[in-house]
XYZ file of C-alpha atoms in Angstrom:
710
model
C 29.955 22.440 -25.302
C 33.016 21.670 -27.436
C 32.439 20.691 -31.045
C 33.667 17.120 -30.507
C 31.170 15.534 -32.881
C 30.321 16.417 -36.487
C 27.611 15.426 -39.007
C 28.986 12.957 -41.374
C 27.093 13.924 -44.435
C 26.455 17.292 -46.200
C 23.626 18.530 -43.995
C 22.999 22.149 -43.286
C 21.638 22.245 -39.744
C 20.512 25.671 -38.492
C 20.432 25.633 -34.639
C 18.432 28.327 -32.940
C 19.731 29.527 -29.487
C 17.540 31.519 -27.204
C 18.500 32.443 -23.735
C 16.216 33.152 -20.815
C 16.759 32.785 -17.078
C 15.494 29.171 -16.891
C 16.525 28.012 -20.331
C 20.131 27.129 -21.199
C 21.715 26.737 -24.544
C 20.862 23.754 -26.724
C 24.043 22.329 -28.262
C 24.077 21.110 -31.853
C 26.306 21.136 -34.906
C 25.592 23.412 -37.920
C 26.808 25.940 -40.320
C 24.999 28.817 -38.757
C 23.007 29.894 -35.810
C 20.412 32.483 -35.001
C 20.857 34.151 -31.628
C 18.016 35.917 -29.919
C 18.977 38.424 -27.226
C 17.429 40.974 -25.047
C 18.720 44.191 -23.509
C 18.534 42.687 -20.093
C 20.941 40.007 -21.200
C 23.110 41.594 -23.752
C 26.057 39.184 -23.783
C 24.542 35.731 -23.916
C 25.550 35.229 -27.458
C 29.124 35.237 -26.374
C 28.525 31.815 -24.808
C 27.830 30.548 -28.328
C 31.058 32.114 -29.681
C 33.044 30.657 -26.813
C 31.936 27.242 -27.923
C 33.355 27.881 -31.357
C 30.065 28.210 -33.202
C 29.520 30.623 -36.162
C 26.533 32.899 -35.569
C 24.784 33.515 -38.930
C 22.533 36.360 -37.575
C 21.739 38.234 -34.410
C 18.104 39.389 -34.111
C 16.672 41.788 -31.550
C 13.040 40.618 -31.373
C 11.964 41.084 -27.737
C 9.650 44.095 -27.189
C 10.060 45.757 -23.837
C 7.063 45.759 -21.675
C 6.942 42.366 -19.877
C 3.155 41.970 -20.387
C 0.872 39.945 -22.644
C 0.859 42.515 -25.440
C 4.642 42.630 -25.468
C 4.913 38.917 -25.851
C 2.521 39.051 -28.812
C 4.408 41.978 -30.333
C 7.623 40.020 -29.938
C 6.319 37.027 -31.873
C 5.105 39.393 -34.604
C 8.465 41.201 -34.742
C 10.303 37.913 -35.068
C 7.967 36.734 -37.787
C 8.789 39.949 -39.742
C 12.602 39.633 -39.465
C 13.054 35.759 -39.759
C 12.144 35.163 -43.450
C 15.105 37.107 -44.787
C 17.593 35.363 -42.456
C 16.191 31.855 -43.222
C 16.152 32.547 -46.887
C 19.781 33.653 -46.879
C 21.025 30.740 -44.699
C 18.916 28.018 -46.501
C 19.144 25.356 -43.809
C 18.113 21.776 -44.547
C 16.840 21.407 -40.916
C 15.988 23.866 -38.300
C 16.590 22.693 -34.755
C 14.138 24.386 -32.249
C 14.305 23.887 -28.597
C 11.685 24.079 -25.902
C 8.524 26.031 -25.393
C 9.256 29.745 -25.403
C 7.047 32.155 -27.361
C 9.993 33.260 -29.561
C 10.514 29.645 -30.567
C 7.001 29.436 -31.838
C 7.742 32.317 -34.197
C 10.739 30.381 -35.421
C 8.887 27.199 -35.971
C 6.031 28.990 -37.719
C 8.381 30.840 -40.081
C 10.258 27.598 -40.976
C 7.023 25.522 -41.549
C 5.574 28.159 -43.891
C 8.961 28.330 -45.795
C 9.055 24.524 -46.147
C 12.085 23.958 -43.851
C 12.244 20.699 -42.010
C 12.036 21.168 -38.168
C 13.595 19.094 -35.426
C 11.858 19.996 -32.130
C 13.659 19.221 -28.927
C 12.023 18.574 -25.557
C 8.512 18.323 -26.941
C 5.625 16.219 -25.439
C 6.289 17.454 -21.859
C 3.490 18.975 -19.644
C 4.150 21.936 -17.264
C 0.744 23.506 -16.604
C 1.163 26.994 -18.147
C 0.843 28.797 -21.489
C 4.188 27.051 -22.284
C 2.204 23.896 -22.801
C 0.168 25.338 -25.567
C 3.175 26.833 -27.220
C 5.289 23.566 -26.903
C 2.511 21.459 -28.385
C 1.993 23.885 -31.171
C 5.655 23.712 -32.061
C 5.367 19.895 -32.011
C 2.611 19.974 -34.503
C 4.721 22.173 -36.862
C 7.771 19.960 -36.386
C 8.724 17.130 -38.710
C 10.990 15.323 -36.210
C 11.130 15.088 -32.447
C 13.818 14.345 -29.857
C 12.048 14.101 -26.488
C 13.489 13.647 -22.941
C 11.228 11.118 -21.263
C 9.214 8.038 -21.962
C 5.979 9.860 -20.870
C 6.783 12.782 -23.261
C 7.223 10.161 -25.992
C 3.700 8.805 -25.147
C 2.248 12.299 -25.258
C 3.667 12.868 -28.709
C 2.277 9.520 -29.918
C -1.073 10.467 -28.413
C -0.868 13.733 -30.421
C -0.776 11.621 -33.604
C 2.969 12.228 -34.301
C 4.713 9.535 -36.425
C 6.361 7.160 -33.915
C 9.178 6.594 -36.500
C 10.090 10.242 -36.315
C 10.312 10.408 -32.507
C 13.608 9.859 -30.799
C 13.720 9.196 -27.016
C 17.001 10.939 -26.484
C 16.982 12.364 -22.998
C 17.603 15.963 -22.009
C 20.786 17.375 -23.648
C 21.663 19.370 -20.592
C 21.968 15.953 -18.658
C 25.018 15.158 -20.853
C 26.846 17.817 -18.873
C 24.968 17.352 -15.633
C 25.744 13.628 -15.238
C 29.525 14.233 -15.786
C 31.388 14.366 -12.479
C 30.090 17.716 -11.108
C 32.428 18.275 -8.189
C 34.877 20.649 -9.668
C 37.963 21.383 -7.543
C 37.162 25.094 -7.736
C 33.479 24.740 -6.742
C 33.947 26.621 -3.430
C 35.578 29.409 -5.349
C 32.539 29.721 -7.467
C 30.200 29.579 -4.471
C 32.140 32.245 -2.622
C 32.344 34.501 -5.711
C 28.585 34.710 -5.815
C 27.722 34.475 -2.043
C 30.699 35.635 -0.110
C 33.665 34.100 1.721
C 31.765 33.005 4.839
C 29.218 30.761 3.078
C 29.675 26.989 3.424
C 28.769 24.142 1.095
C 25.134 23.012 1.517
C 24.396 26.017 3.759
C 22.739 28.286 1.183
C 19.609 28.417 -0.960
C 19.105 29.025 -4.619
C 15.786 30.856 -5.484
C 14.419 31.166 -8.974
C 10.738 32.135 -9.447
C 9.048 33.120 -12.741
C 5.588 34.601 -13.512
C 2.771 32.244 -14.559
C 1.297 34.039 -17.553
C -2.106 32.398 -17.185
C -2.422 33.509 -13.534
C -0.143 36.430 -12.952
C -1.769 37.805 -9.650
C -1.485 34.385 -7.989
C 2.211 33.983 -9.074
C 2.973 37.428 -7.716
C 1.352 36.536 -4.445
C 3.369 33.323 -4.143
C 6.566 35.159 -4.968
C 6.008 37.551 -2.128
C 5.307 34.745 0.275
C 8.484 33.021 -0.865
C 10.532 36.040 -0.102
C 8.930 36.387 3.338
C 9.700 32.845 4.113
C 13.343 33.145 2.993
C 13.823 36.256 5.059
C 12.487 34.426 8.192
C 14.422 31.279 7.409
C 17.637 33.400 7.691
C 19.927 31.549 5.304
C 22.250 32.889 2.688
C 20.261 33.018 -0.569
C 21.242 33.450 -4.224
C 18.092 34.847 -5.933
C 17.783 35.209 -9.740
C 15.551 37.776 -11.297
C 12.401 36.381 -12.927
C 12.420 35.901 -16.748
C 10.777 38.489 -19.136
C 7.350 36.921 -19.316
C 4.243 38.945 -18.531
C 4.174 39.734 -14.840
C 7.954 39.843 -14.302
C 7.963 43.664 -13.879
C 5.469 43.349 -10.958
C 7.532 40.592 -9.408
C 10.664 42.701 -9.474
C 8.706 45.496 -7.752
C 7.763 43.061 -4.941
C 11.433 42.174 -4.610
C 12.476 45.784 -4.289
C 9.635 46.690 -1.928
C 11.048 43.948 0.484
C 14.563 45.298 0.106
C 15.974 41.977 -1.128
C 18.774 43.623 -3.186
C 20.145 45.396 -0.033
C 19.445 42.517 2.439
C 22.674 41.010 3.879
C 21.371 37.451 3.396
C 20.504 37.760 -0.300
C 22.493 38.168 -3.535
C 20.220 39.206 -6.411
C 21.580 38.598 -9.883
C 20.220 38.626 -13.511
C 22.386 35.980 -15.067
C 24.925 33.269 -14.114
C 27.010 31.266 -16.552
C 25.611 27.738 -16.927
C 28.906 25.987 -15.779
C 28.877 28.058 -12.598
C 25.132 27.754 -12.083
C 25.118 23.896 -12.083
C 27.895 24.027 -9.340
C 25.747 26.419 -7.287
C 22.676 24.157 -7.618
C 24.536 20.921 -7.002
C 26.033 22.082 -3.701
C 23.027 24.094 -2.486
C 21.209 23.107 0.751
C 17.908 23.630 -1.168
C 16.457 25.137 -4.376
C 13.165 26.876 -4.269
C 10.867 28.501 -6.881
C 9.057 27.346 -9.939
C 11.904 27.023 -12.488
C 11.955 23.850 -14.657
C 15.637 23.625 -13.439
C 14.246 22.555 -10.082
C 12.138 19.676 -11.332
C 14.662 18.626 -14.103
C 18.414 19.540 -13.615
C 18.417 19.553 -9.801
C 17.392 15.896 -9.763
C 20.640 14.960 -11.258
C 22.415 16.137 -8.143
C 19.884 14.949 -5.515
C 19.452 18.636 -4.473
C 16.250 19.029 -2.434
C 13.702 21.285 -4.233
C 10.573 23.065 -3.154
C 8.465 23.739 -6.137
C 6.006 26.591 -5.700
C 2.677 27.164 -7.348
C 1.300 25.733 -10.681
C 3.985 26.531 -13.234
C 5.418 22.980 -13.275
C 2.117 21.094 -12.791
C 2.289 17.893 -14.746
C 6.104 17.727 -14.973
C 7.589 14.354 -14.074
C 9.627 14.846 -10.886
C 11.988 12.834 -8.672
C 11.517 12.281 -4.977
C 13.764 15.359 -4.278
C 10.926 17.669 -5.196
C 8.381 18.859 -2.565
C 5.388 20.681 -4.009
C 3.695 23.626 -2.429
C 0.726 24.244 -4.722
C -0.834 27.213 -2.894
C -0.360 29.216 0.368
C -2.159 32.047 2.146
C 0.770 32.917 4.398
C 4.505 32.226 4.369
C 4.235 29.665 7.120
C 3.656 26.737 4.755
C 6.608 27.678 2.614
C 8.747 28.171 5.748
C 7.730 24.758 6.985
C 8.667 23.248 3.607
C 12.122 24.876 3.992
C 12.539 23.160 7.426
C 11.673 19.780 5.894
C 13.902 20.023 2.761
C 16.866 22.256 3.654
C 20.111 20.146 4.078
C 18.636 16.812 2.806
C 20.201 14.787 0.111
C 18.431 12.519 -2.286
C 19.451 9.844 -4.775
C 20.234 11.183 -8.216
C 17.316 10.947 -10.715
C 17.606 9.968 -14.346
C 14.012 10.644 -15.375
C 15.163 13.172 -17.845
C 18.154 11.391 -19.363
C 21.241 9.213 -18.919
C 23.957 11.535 -20.252
C 23.923 10.323 -23.868
C 21.377 12.649 -25.498
C 23.792 14.582 -27.826
C 25.194 11.382 -29.536
C 21.697 10.074 -30.025
C 20.471 13.380 -31.569
C 23.407 13.555 -33.945
C 22.913 9.960 -34.996
C 19.119 10.813 -35.496
C 20.083 13.862 -37.666
C 22.392 11.709 -39.883
C 19.596 9.221 -40.486
C 17.134 11.910 -41.904
C 16.498 11.370 -45.562
C 16.328 14.774 -47.226
C 14.710 13.205 -50.379
C 11.660 11.950 -48.562
C 8.491 14.022 -48.971
C 8.441 17.228 -46.937
C 4.715 17.143 -46.220
C 4.371 15.671 -42.673
C 1.764 13.047 -41.917
C -0.128 12.262 -38.754
C -0.863 8.789 -37.344
C -4.486 8.953 -36.227
C -5.591 5.935 -34.194
C -8.411 3.704 -35.535
C -11.619 5.054 -34.165
C -12.941 1.540 -33.284
C -9.651 0.264 -31.818
C -7.793 2.915 -29.805
C -5.322 0.414 -28.362
C -2.078 0.522 -30.389
C 0.970 -1.680 -30.327
C 3.150 1.322 -29.368
C 1.620 1.614 -25.971
C 1.794 -2.196 -25.356
C 5.548 -1.938 -26.189
C 6.004 0.976 -23.693
C 4.260 -0.997 -20.965
C 6.514 -3.966 -21.668
C 9.821 -2.100 -21.523
C 9.369 0.175 -18.441
C 10.647 -2.180 -15.675
C 11.960 -2.253 -12.116
C 14.679 -4.207 -10.300
C 13.122 -6.103 -7.416
C 15.205 -7.473 -4.591
C 13.761 -9.971 -1.982
C 15.904 -10.531 1.153
C 14.690 -13.822 2.639
C 15.988 -15.798 5.547
C 17.315 -18.403 3.117
C 17.793 -16.930 -0.235
C 18.551 -13.590 -1.801
C 16.536 -12.971 -5.006
C 16.563 -10.350 -7.711
C 14.139 -10.001 -10.572
C 13.430 -7.746 -13.649
C 9.678 -6.987 -13.441
C 7.827 -5.116 -16.231
C 4.928 -2.722 -15.858
C 2.408 -5.466 -16.357
C 3.803 -7.480 -13.401
C 5.568 -10.024 -15.579
C 8.849 -11.322 -14.129
C 11.130 -11.075 -17.162
C 14.162 -12.692 -15.482
C 14.853 -13.895 -11.965
C 18.119 -14.534 -10.184
C 18.543 -16.446 -6.862
C 21.536 -17.090 -4.504
C 21.867 -18.320 -0.908
C 21.673 -15.350 1.457
C 25.124 -14.770 3.017
C 25.373 -14.665 6.821
C 27.403 -11.423 7.198
C 26.419 -7.894 6.309
C 29.465 -7.236 4.066
C 29.021 -10.384 2.013
C 25.253 -9.739 1.706
C 25.672 -6.157 0.456
C 28.334 -7.225 -2.055
C 26.093 -9.960 -3.419
C 23.100 -7.520 -3.696
C 25.126 -5.093 -5.786
C 26.632 -7.899 -7.946
C 23.152 -9.422 -8.670
C 21.702 -6.019 -9.429
C 24.543 -5.153 -11.777
C 24.105 -8.464 -13.533
C 20.437 -7.796 -13.954
C 21.086 -4.224 -15.281
C 23.352 -5.598 -17.931
C 20.757 -8.321 -18.964
C 17.987 -5.689 -18.986
C 19.708 -3.980 -21.949
C 19.461 -7.053 -24.123
C 15.911 -7.739 -22.994
C 14.865 -4.208 -24.014
C 13.848 -3.333 -20.456
C 14.361 0.227 -19.205
C 15.092 0.023 -15.469
C 13.349 2.876 -13.595
C 14.632 2.084 -10.116
C 15.141 -0.628 -7.404
C 12.615 -1.896 -4.867
C 13.834 -3.956 -1.881
C 11.677 -6.289 0.203
C 13.153 -7.398 3.519
C 12.062 -8.963 6.753
C 11.950 -6.937 9.957
C 10.898 -3.294 10.884
C 11.712 -0.866 8.102
C 11.800 2.965 7.863
C 10.758 3.393 4.232
C 11.227 7.095 4.247
C 14.984 6.728 4.835
C 15.463 3.317 3.294
C 16.740 1.851 6.628
C 16.173 -1.511 8.149
C 15.686 -0.729 11.798
C 15.333 -4.252 13.317
C 15.534 -7.539 11.435
C 13.936 -10.818 12.073
C 16.051 -13.504 13.684
C 16.252 -15.273 10.292
C 18.441 -12.653 8.791
C 21.705 -12.090 10.871
C 23.588 -8.768 11.056
C 20.629 -6.830 9.519
C 19.693 -4.082 11.942
C 20.199 -0.359 11.573
C 21.141 -0.912 7.964
C 20.912 1.916 5.324
C 20.045 0.012 2.191
C 19.078 3.013 0.051
C 22.267 4.865 -0.021
C 24.813 2.208 -1.080
C 22.543 0.670 -3.776
C 21.594 4.108 -5.219
C 25.187 5.297 -5.227
C 26.346 2.128 -7.064
C 23.493 1.884 -9.550
C 22.705 5.512 -9.962
C 19.035 4.762 -9.587
C 16.315 5.705 -6.979
C 15.767 2.992 -4.404
C 12.712 2.156 -2.217
C 12.754 -0.289 0.763
C 9.959 -1.775 2.825
C 8.982 -4.675 4.929
C 8.081 -7.982 3.083
C 4.562 -7.969 4.605
C 3.947 -4.461 3.257
C 5.395 -5.422 -0.136
C 2.904 -8.338 -0.342
C 0.058 -5.700 0.236
C 1.493 -3.490 -2.397
C 1.684 -6.393 -4.875
C -1.952 -7.193 -4.296
C -2.953 -3.543 -4.751
C -1.220 -3.299 -8.169
C -1.424 -6.830 -9.526
C -3.714 -9.019 -7.525
C -7.089 -9.177 -5.721
C -6.549 -5.754 -4.181
C -6.501 -3.913 -7.586
C -9.323 -1.263 -7.329
C -10.143 -2.158 -3.668
C -9.838 0.837 -1.389
C -9.502 -0.996 2.030
C -8.102 -4.518 2.366
C -5.694 -6.529 4.442
C -3.099 -9.036 3.263
C -1.901 -11.783 5.583
C 1.136 -13.769 4.807
C 1.014 -17.379 6.082
C 4.527 -18.884 5.644
C 7.449 -19.577 7.897
C 6.193 -16.738 9.962
C 2.967 -14.656 9.922
C 3.003 -11.036 8.539
C 1.160 -8.799 6.349
C 0.170 -5.252 5.223
C -2.903 -2.979 5.537
C -4.145 -0.817 2.657
C -6.505 1.875 4.027
C -8.014 4.458 1.591
C -5.629 3.170 -1.111
C -2.593 3.930 0.994
C -0.246 1.633 2.837
C -0.325 1.946 6.658
C 3.061 2.228 8.262
C 2.264 3.581 11.700
C 4.208 6.133 13.835
C 7.180 3.844 14.474
C 6.783 1.757 11.252
C 5.442 -1.070 13.271
C 1.819 -1.276 11.784
C 0.582 -4.547 10.347
C 2.718 -6.739 12.556
C -0.272 -9.132 12.208
C 1.676 -12.179 13.341
C 2.100 -10.662 16.815
C -1.567 -10.028 17.514
C -2.124 -11.916 20.885
C -5.093 -14.271 20.706
C -4.288 -15.926 24.179
C -2.886 -14.831 27.431
C -1.170 -18.162 28.211
C -0.419 -19.521 24.673
C 2.764 -20.978 23.399
C 5.920 -18.803 23.404
C 6.490 -16.745 20.247
C 9.896 -15.898 18.646
C 9.183 -12.170 19.578
C 9.477 -13.156 23.231
C 5.776 -12.910 24.120
C 3.175 -15.655 24.401
C -0.095 -16.369 22.501
C 0.688 -14.598 19.324
C -0.931 -15.784 16.066
C 2.490 -16.721 14.779
C 3.042 -19.055 17.800
C -0.043 -21.008 16.644
C -0.431 -20.671 12.890
C 3.004 -20.084 11.285
C 4.911 -22.784 9.327
C 7.455 -22.989 12.308
C 4.567 -23.431 14.786
C 3.061 -26.283 12.714
C 6.501 -27.833 12.420
C 6.963 -27.758 16.213
C 3.602 -29.562 16.691
C 4.351 -32.035 14.011
C 7.603 -33.051 15.711
C 5.807 -33.489 18.962
C 3.298 -35.849 17.396
C 6.161 -37.619 15.571
C 8.109 -38.090 18.737
C 5.053 -39.579 20.385
C 4.551 -41.814 17.317
C 1.225 -40.148 16.707
C 1.844 -38.384 13.335
C 2.040 -41.265 10.785
C -1.126 -42.911 9.529
C -1.715 -45.765 7.216
C -0.849 -45.043 3.599
C 1.303 -42.017 4.487
C 4.657 -41.940 2.742
C 7.417 -40.722 5.078
C 11.051 -41.582 4.988
C 13.010 -42.272 8.270
C 15.779 -39.758 7.265
C 13.396 -37.088 6.127
C 13.072 -33.989 8.437
C 9.563 -33.402 9.883
C 7.889 -30.286 8.449
C 4.531 -28.575 8.498
C 3.712 -30.328 5.248
C 3.698 -33.723 7.042
C 1.196 -32.451 9.542
C -1.104 -31.123 6.847
C -0.817 -34.398 4.864
C -1.607 -36.491 7.980
C -4.697 -34.281 8.780
C -5.863 -34.892 5.167
C -5.495 -38.689 5.591
C -7.694 -38.707 8.704
C -5.258 -38.192 11.551
C -7.416 -36.668 14.233
C -4.509 -35.364 16.241
C -2.995 -33.599 13.243
C -6.497 -32.284 12.335
C -6.914 -30.889 15.926
C -3.634 -28.934 15.669
C -4.642 -27.459 12.300
C -8.084 -26.503 13.572
C -6.529 -24.798 16.560
C -4.052 -23.015 14.345
C -6.757 -21.858 11.863
C -8.995 -20.725 14.817
C -6.222 -18.601 16.276
C -5.552 -17.078 12.795
C -9.270 -16.518 12.274
C -9.615 -14.774 15.866
C -6.645 -12.612 14.974
C -8.219 -11.609 11.716
C -11.474 -10.782 13.441
C -9.583 -8.406 15.609
C -8.202 -6.730 12.442
C -11.804 -6.509 11.053
C -13.062 -4.907 14.119
C -10.271 -2.337 14.197
C -9.672 -1.246 10.612
C -12.807 -2.678 8.899
C -11.376 -3.647 5.480
C -13.647 -4.828 2.682
C -11.450 -7.822 1.890
C -8.821 -10.154 3.528
C -6.236 -11.698 1.184
C -4.347 -14.778 2.510
C -0.897 -15.217 0.863
C 1.843 -17.660 1.262
C 2.222 -21.422 1.242
C -0.318 -22.062 3.970
C -3.058 -19.810 2.462
C -5.057 -22.546 0.744
C -5.025 -24.607 3.956
C -6.361 -21.769 6.135
C -8.827 -19.981 3.760
C -12.088 -22.030 4.320
C -11.575 -22.536 8.177
C -10.763 -18.830 8.696
C -13.864 -17.805 6.680
C -15.891 -20.147 8.955
C -14.379 -18.624 12.138
C -15.282 -15.094 10.953
C -18.865 -16.093 10.164
C -19.245 -17.639 13.639
C -17.385 -15.162 15.957
C -17.184 -11.727 14.316
C -19.670 -8.938 14.722
C -22.712 -9.239 12.406
C -21.471 -6.229 10.321
C -18.271 -7.995 9.191
C -19.303 -11.600 9.050
C -19.763 -11.480 5.266
C -16.310 -10.102 4.513
C -14.585 -12.408 2.032
C -11.407 -14.138 2.674
C -9.620 -15.022 -0.542
C -6.338 -16.634 -1.340
C -3.716 -14.779 -3.388
C -3.121 -15.692 -7.051
C 0.360 -14.051 -7.039
C 3.332 -16.464 -7.094
C 5.950 -13.976 -6.079
C 4.263 -11.278 -3.914
C 7.578 -10.019 -2.302
C 9.285 -9.487 -5.639
C 6.180 -7.929 -7.250
C 5.594 -5.634 -4.196
C 9.169 -4.463 -4.367
C 8.699 -3.689 -8.037
C 5.455 -1.906 -7.449
C 7.224 0.566 -5.241
C 9.305 1.673 -8.208
C 6.584 1.353 -10.903
C 3.670 2.979 -8.913
C 4.708 4.274 -5.504
C 6.337 7.369 -3.916
C 7.718 8.890 -7.017
C 5.728 12.068 -6.455
C 4.910 13.991 -3.323
C 2.303 16.753 -2.903
C 2.658 18.995 0.198
């Protein structure tokens, strides 16, 4: 990285660079640097020199052996050599990156020599010995620049001073989120994989040993190689790092003839600039490198994460996990699922502005304040802190509700509070509708900054049949014109650079209840929306039921009569034809035309259009005809719900929508009279949520589908 920014005050900042196969350089500004190198990678320090940094010292600290003892000896050797170097350079601050065992030696030496330490990328969880090393460095460090909100929470939970923690993002994302389509990217691909390879038609493989379970990681490595051989795609495979177990993994590679295989190119090192081009244009990345769960997400490259090395890492939807396997078939199937896909870019680990934030943070450090670090232990009797409340308030989602009349967008925080809401009439054409969605979302994004809301993604609730896996509206309701076979995810994600989830409005209502309403903590329940139409969603074993063709929970079209009134779907006798707002409006107009709707004391203007509300009001005021219509509608709805109870046997039914309070008591009565004895006592409750569609759309972002386990 070019030295485009400098520290404005006289601050001696010693930046430590250490290079391994899945760790790239951390860029900072300082008068000197320590470069660690190994015999397997003798020229990595030249990358520092090319960036115009002065290297204060070069230390050979890695003991050959690639086993546990060699790692311990390497730490010991570094501790022997480092004091002289640190004493000579006399830095004000030592910048230490990551979780490698050599970084632990650096942090230990600096802490014992009373040097202030800034630790980068602390607070993360990955599921290996690196966790213990990373957290140990964090405890030695005086200041922290972390990548994610969750990492910040972990540091706070570790009793680190919140005022000394900077949520900066990952420094590598400053490069990754720059336009990564270089004009010469095909030249780079061909230089490593040959002239015949095409963009998106090759695999990048990068697998390292897990030091706490070496034998299992060797087994998974062999199965990965078998799967790649069978998959028969051009593969760029990097050698494992030098952790304990790497020597055995290299033996497995050579026994299988990978270095001579025509489909493989095995290499020990690739320059970072070229590596990101290879990852960004790959058809898939496979292995257990942190690059797969972090950097690859910036490009939407599909990733298969193998084994336990990254367990606990935050991942985008581009990552498919294969935790364990006994044969290569599971890994092969994962390759079939992932290869060639493309996902929205993920910004979990940063927004491209980490380096300016870190430099500003360094400038703010007061070198006159006491060196002794303090810890912020929580009160024993009151473990709830204001810091966590603040985090919950600021993590937010953009929710979009596409109704037949209005298009609404809202900023929704983690608690389910609607921070700000926007509403416009829903345009009649596809082009105008998409343009308005993007404009309203961009307006909300700008406002979110001033409201201190961090937008994590976009959730869209829309009428009709939706494929949530692809973010496509397959068939719309008649209320929304030009809205079939519409890919909503891609244009919104491309424009906002955020992950996008899309689902049917009935399913969104069920998700809203699961996270914020009566369904919270309930394993099996059904939500029924009673509004203009009838819809809903089914939660079974805590999961939303979509069905094989995404047509599950079309509750409004359960038939309760063979010869009933005609429904908008084209059939007859559906619940919606009896109990929806449109059905009640139709019956109200019939009574009005026959002069049978109005009763004494009922206020109804001549020019006022007849609605379902007039029918309900007339029934309350003693109109027997209106009451008979409502009773028939409630009975039809109740019979339909009984069918649901007999099929999926939920423990609760939640009525949502404007007609819910009108139907709750009579539906409960129908169930008690007509249902099987085993389900007669199931409770029917009315929803307390005012905006189920918006809250459900937000819940997809805040709580749904961000992590997949295979």
